[in-house]
PDB file of C-alpha atoms in Angstrom:
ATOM      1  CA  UNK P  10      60.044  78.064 116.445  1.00 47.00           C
ATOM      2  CA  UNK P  11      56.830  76.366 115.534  1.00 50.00           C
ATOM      3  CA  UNK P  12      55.149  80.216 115.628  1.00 55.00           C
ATOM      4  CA  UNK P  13      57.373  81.830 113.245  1.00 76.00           C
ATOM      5  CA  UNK P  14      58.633  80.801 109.950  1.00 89.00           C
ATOM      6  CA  UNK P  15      61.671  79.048 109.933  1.00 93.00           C
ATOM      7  CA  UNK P  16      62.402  81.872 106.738  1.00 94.00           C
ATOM      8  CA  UNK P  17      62.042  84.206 109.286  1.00 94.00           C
ATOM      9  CA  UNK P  18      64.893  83.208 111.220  1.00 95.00           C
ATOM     10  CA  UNK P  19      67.231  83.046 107.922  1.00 95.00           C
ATOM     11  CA  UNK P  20      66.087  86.694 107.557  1.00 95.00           C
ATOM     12  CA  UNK P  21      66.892  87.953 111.232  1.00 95.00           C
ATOM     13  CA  UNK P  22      70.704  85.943 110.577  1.00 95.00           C
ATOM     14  CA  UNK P  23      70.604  88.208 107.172  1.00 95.00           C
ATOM     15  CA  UNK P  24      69.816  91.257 109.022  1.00 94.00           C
ATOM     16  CA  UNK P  25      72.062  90.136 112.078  1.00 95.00           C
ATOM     17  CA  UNK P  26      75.326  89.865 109.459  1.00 93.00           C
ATOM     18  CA  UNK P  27      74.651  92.712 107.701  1.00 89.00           C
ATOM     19  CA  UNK P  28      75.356  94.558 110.939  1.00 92.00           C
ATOM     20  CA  UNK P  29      79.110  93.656 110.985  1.00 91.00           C
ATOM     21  CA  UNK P  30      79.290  94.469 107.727  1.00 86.00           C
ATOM     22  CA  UNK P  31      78.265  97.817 108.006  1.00 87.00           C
ATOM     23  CA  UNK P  32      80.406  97.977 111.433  1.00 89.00           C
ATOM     24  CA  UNK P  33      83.779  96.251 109.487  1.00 87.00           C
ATOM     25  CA  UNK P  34      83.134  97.056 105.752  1.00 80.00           C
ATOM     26  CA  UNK P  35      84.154  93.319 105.208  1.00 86.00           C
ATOM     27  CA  UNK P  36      81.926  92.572 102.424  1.00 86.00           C
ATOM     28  CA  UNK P  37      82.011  88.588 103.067  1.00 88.00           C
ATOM     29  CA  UNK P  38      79.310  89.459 106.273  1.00 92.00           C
ATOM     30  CA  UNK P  39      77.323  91.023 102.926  1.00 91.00           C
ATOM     31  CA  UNK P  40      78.116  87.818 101.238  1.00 93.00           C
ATOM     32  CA  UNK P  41      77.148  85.352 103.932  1.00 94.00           C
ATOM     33  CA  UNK P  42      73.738  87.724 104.498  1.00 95.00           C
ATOM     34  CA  UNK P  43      72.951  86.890 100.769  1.00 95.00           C
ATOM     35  CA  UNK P  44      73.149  83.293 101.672  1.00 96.00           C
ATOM     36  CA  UNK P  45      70.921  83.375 104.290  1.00 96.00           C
ATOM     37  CA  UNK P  46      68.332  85.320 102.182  1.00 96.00           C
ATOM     38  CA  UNK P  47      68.524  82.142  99.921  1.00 97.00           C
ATOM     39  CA  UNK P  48      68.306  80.125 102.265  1.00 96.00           C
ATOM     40  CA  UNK P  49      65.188  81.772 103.737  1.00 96.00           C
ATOM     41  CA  UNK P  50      63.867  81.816  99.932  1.00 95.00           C
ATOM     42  CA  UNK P  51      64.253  78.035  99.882  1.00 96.00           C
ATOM     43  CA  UNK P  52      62.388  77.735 103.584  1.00 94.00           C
ATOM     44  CA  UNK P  53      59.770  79.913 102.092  1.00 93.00           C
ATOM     45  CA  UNK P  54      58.920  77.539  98.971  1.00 93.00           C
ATOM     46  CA  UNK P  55      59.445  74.530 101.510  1.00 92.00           C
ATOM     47  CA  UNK P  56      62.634  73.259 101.359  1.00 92.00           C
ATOM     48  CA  UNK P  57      63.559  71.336 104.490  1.00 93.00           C
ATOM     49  CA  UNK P  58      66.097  72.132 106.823  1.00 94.00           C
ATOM     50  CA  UNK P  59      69.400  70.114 105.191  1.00 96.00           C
ATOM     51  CA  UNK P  60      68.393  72.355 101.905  1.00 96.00           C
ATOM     52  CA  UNK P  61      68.316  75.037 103.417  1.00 96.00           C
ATOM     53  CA  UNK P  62      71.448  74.907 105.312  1.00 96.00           C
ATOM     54  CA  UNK P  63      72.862  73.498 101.765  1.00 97.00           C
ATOM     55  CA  UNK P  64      71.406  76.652  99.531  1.00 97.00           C
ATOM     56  CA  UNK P  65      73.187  78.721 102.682  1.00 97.00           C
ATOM     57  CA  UNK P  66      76.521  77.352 102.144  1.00 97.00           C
ATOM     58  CA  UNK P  67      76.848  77.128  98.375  1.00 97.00           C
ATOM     59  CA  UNK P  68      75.744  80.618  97.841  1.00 96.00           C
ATOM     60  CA  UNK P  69      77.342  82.132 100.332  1.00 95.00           C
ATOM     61  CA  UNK P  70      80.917  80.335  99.443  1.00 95.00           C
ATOM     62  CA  UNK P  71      80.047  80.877  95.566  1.00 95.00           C
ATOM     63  CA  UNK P  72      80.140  84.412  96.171  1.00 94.00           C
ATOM     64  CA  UNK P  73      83.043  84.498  98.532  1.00 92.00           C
ATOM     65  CA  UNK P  74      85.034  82.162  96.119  1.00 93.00           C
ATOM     66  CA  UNK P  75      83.864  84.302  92.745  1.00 93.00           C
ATOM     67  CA  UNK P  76      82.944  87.701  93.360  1.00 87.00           C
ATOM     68  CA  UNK P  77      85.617  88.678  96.175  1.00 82.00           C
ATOM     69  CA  UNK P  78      88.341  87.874  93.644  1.00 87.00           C
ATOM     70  CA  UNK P  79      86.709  90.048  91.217  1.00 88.00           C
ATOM     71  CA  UNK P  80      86.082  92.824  93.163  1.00 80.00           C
ATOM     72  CA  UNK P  81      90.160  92.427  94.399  1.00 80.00           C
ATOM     73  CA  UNK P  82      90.877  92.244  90.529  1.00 83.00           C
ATOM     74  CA  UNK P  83      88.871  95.759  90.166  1.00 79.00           C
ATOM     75  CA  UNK P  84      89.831  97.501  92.922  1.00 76.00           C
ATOM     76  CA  UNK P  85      93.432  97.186  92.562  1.00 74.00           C
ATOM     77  CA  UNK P  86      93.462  98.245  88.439  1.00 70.00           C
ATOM     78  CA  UNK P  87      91.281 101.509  89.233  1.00 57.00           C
ATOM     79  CA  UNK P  88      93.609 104.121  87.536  1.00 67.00           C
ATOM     80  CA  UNK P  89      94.998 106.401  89.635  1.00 73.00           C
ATOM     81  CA  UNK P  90      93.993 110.115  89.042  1.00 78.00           C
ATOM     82  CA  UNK P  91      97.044 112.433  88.815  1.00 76.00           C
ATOM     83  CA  UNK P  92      96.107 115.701  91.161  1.00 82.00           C
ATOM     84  CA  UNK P  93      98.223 119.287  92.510  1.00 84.00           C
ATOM     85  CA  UNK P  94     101.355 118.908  90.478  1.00 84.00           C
ATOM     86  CA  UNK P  95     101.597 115.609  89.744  1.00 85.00           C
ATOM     87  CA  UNK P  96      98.479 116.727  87.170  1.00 88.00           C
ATOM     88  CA  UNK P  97     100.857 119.024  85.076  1.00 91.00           C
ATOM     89  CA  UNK P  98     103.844 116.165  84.772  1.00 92.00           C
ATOM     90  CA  UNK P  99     103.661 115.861  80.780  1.00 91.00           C
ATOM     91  CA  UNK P 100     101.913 118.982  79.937  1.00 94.00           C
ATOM     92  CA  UNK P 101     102.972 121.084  77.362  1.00 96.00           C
ATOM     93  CA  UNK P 102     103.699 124.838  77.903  1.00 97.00           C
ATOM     94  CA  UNK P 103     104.861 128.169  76.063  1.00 97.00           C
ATOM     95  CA  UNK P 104     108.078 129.763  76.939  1.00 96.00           C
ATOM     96  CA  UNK P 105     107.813 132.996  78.174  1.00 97.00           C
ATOM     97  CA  UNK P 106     110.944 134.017  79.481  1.00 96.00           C
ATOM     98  CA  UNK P 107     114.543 132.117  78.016  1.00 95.00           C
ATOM     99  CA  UNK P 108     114.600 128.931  80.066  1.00 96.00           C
ATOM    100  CA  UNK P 109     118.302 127.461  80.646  1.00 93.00           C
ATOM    101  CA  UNK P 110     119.820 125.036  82.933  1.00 88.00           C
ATOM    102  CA  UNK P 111     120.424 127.822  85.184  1.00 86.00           C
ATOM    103  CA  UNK P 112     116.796 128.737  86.103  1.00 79.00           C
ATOM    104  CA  UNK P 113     114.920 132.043  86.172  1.00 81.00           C
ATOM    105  CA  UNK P 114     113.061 131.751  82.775  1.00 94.00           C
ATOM    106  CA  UNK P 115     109.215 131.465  82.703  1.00 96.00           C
ATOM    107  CA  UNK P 116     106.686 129.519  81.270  1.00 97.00           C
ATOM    108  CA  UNK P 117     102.826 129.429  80.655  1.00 97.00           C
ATOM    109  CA  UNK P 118     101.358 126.118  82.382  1.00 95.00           C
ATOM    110  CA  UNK P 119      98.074 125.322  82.733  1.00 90.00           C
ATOM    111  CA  UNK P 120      96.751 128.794  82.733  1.00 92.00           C
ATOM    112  CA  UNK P 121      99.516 130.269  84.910  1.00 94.00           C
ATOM    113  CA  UNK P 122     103.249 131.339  85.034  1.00 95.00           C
ATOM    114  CA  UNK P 123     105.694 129.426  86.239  1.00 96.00           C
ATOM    115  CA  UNK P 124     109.575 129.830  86.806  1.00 95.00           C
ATOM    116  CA  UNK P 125     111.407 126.477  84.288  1.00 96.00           C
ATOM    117  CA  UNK P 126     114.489 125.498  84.128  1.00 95.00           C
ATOM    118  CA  UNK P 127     115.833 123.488  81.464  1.00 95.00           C
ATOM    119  CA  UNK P 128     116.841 119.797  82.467  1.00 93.00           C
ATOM    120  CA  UNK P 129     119.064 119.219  79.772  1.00 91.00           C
ATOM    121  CA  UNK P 130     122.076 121.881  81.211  1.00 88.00           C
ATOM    122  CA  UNK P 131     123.229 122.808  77.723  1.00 90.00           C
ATOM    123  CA  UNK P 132     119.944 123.507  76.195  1.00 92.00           C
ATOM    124  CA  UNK P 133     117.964 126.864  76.494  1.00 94.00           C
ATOM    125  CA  UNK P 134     114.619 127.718  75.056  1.00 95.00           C
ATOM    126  CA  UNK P 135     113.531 131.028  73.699  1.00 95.00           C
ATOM    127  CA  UNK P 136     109.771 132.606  74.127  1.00 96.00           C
ATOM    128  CA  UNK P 137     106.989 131.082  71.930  1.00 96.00           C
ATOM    129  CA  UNK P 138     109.098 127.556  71.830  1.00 96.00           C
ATOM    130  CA  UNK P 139     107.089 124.785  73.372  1.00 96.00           C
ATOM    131  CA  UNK P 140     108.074 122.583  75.561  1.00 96.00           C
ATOM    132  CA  UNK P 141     106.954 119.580  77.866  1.00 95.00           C
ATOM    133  CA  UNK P 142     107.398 119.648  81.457  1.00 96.00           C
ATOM    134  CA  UNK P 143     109.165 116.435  83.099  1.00 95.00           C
ATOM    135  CA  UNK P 144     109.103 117.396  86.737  1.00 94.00           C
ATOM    136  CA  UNK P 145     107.712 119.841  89.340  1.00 93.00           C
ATOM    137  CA  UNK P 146     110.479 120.961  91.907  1.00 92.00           C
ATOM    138  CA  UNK P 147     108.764 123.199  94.649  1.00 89.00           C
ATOM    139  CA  UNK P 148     107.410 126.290  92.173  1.00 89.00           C
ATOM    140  CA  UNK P 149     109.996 125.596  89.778  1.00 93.00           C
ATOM    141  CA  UNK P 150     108.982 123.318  86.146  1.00 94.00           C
ATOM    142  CA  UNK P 151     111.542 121.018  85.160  1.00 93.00           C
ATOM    143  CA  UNK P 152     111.174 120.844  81.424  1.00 95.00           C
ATOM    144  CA  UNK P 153     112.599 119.672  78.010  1.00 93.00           C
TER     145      UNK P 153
END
């Protein structure tokens, strides 16, 4: 060890976490890896071997302790983006066709024509009304 750098050796541990980290995609190997980059930092301007191992621990639980619950916090709230039909739940669309609780009428969605059906039973819709689709079932807009 006397012929290379103590620092040196914090960097190889970096490099040798950040391959399980790449391999697992558990960021606390990235986390740990940080900490030994400090640590090598604080070999590099002399620090002496407790102070290193000291600057290796506190980082390296600082950011498992603080960022890890942050980046929990963030990756659960990311809003979910609705796609396929789930997109047109809520959209408004022109009646093109009488739409009743019985089916057959059609509507203009999106750009396209679509069989509706009314999802109150009593209640019917004449073309050029507009109305708000509630539900996709198979090809068939659910709408009120």
């Amino acid at each position: 060890m006397n012929d290379i750098g103590v620092w040196v050796w914090w960097l190889v541990g970096a490099a040798a976490l950040g391959i399980p980290l790449v391999v697992t995609a558990m960021p606390e190997f990235g986390m740990l890896a940080v900490g030994a980059v400090a640590a090598s930092a604080t070999a590099g301007i002399g620090g002496d071997l407790v102070v290193q191992v000291l600057v290796f621990l506190v980082v390296s639980v600082a950011l498992i302790g603080v960022v890890r619950p942050i980046a929990a916090r963030h990756r659960s709230t990311l809003p979910q983006l609705a796609t396929g039909v789930d997109a047109l739940k809520g959209k408004q669309a022109v009646v093109l066709e009488r739409v009743d609780g019985s089916g057959g009428g059609r509507i203009k969605l999106a750009g396209e024509i679509w069989s509706a059906r009314s999802l109150d039973t009593e209640r019917a819709y004449e073309p050029g009304q507009e109305v708000d689709v509630v539900e996709i079932e198979g090809a068939t807009a659910i709408v009120i």
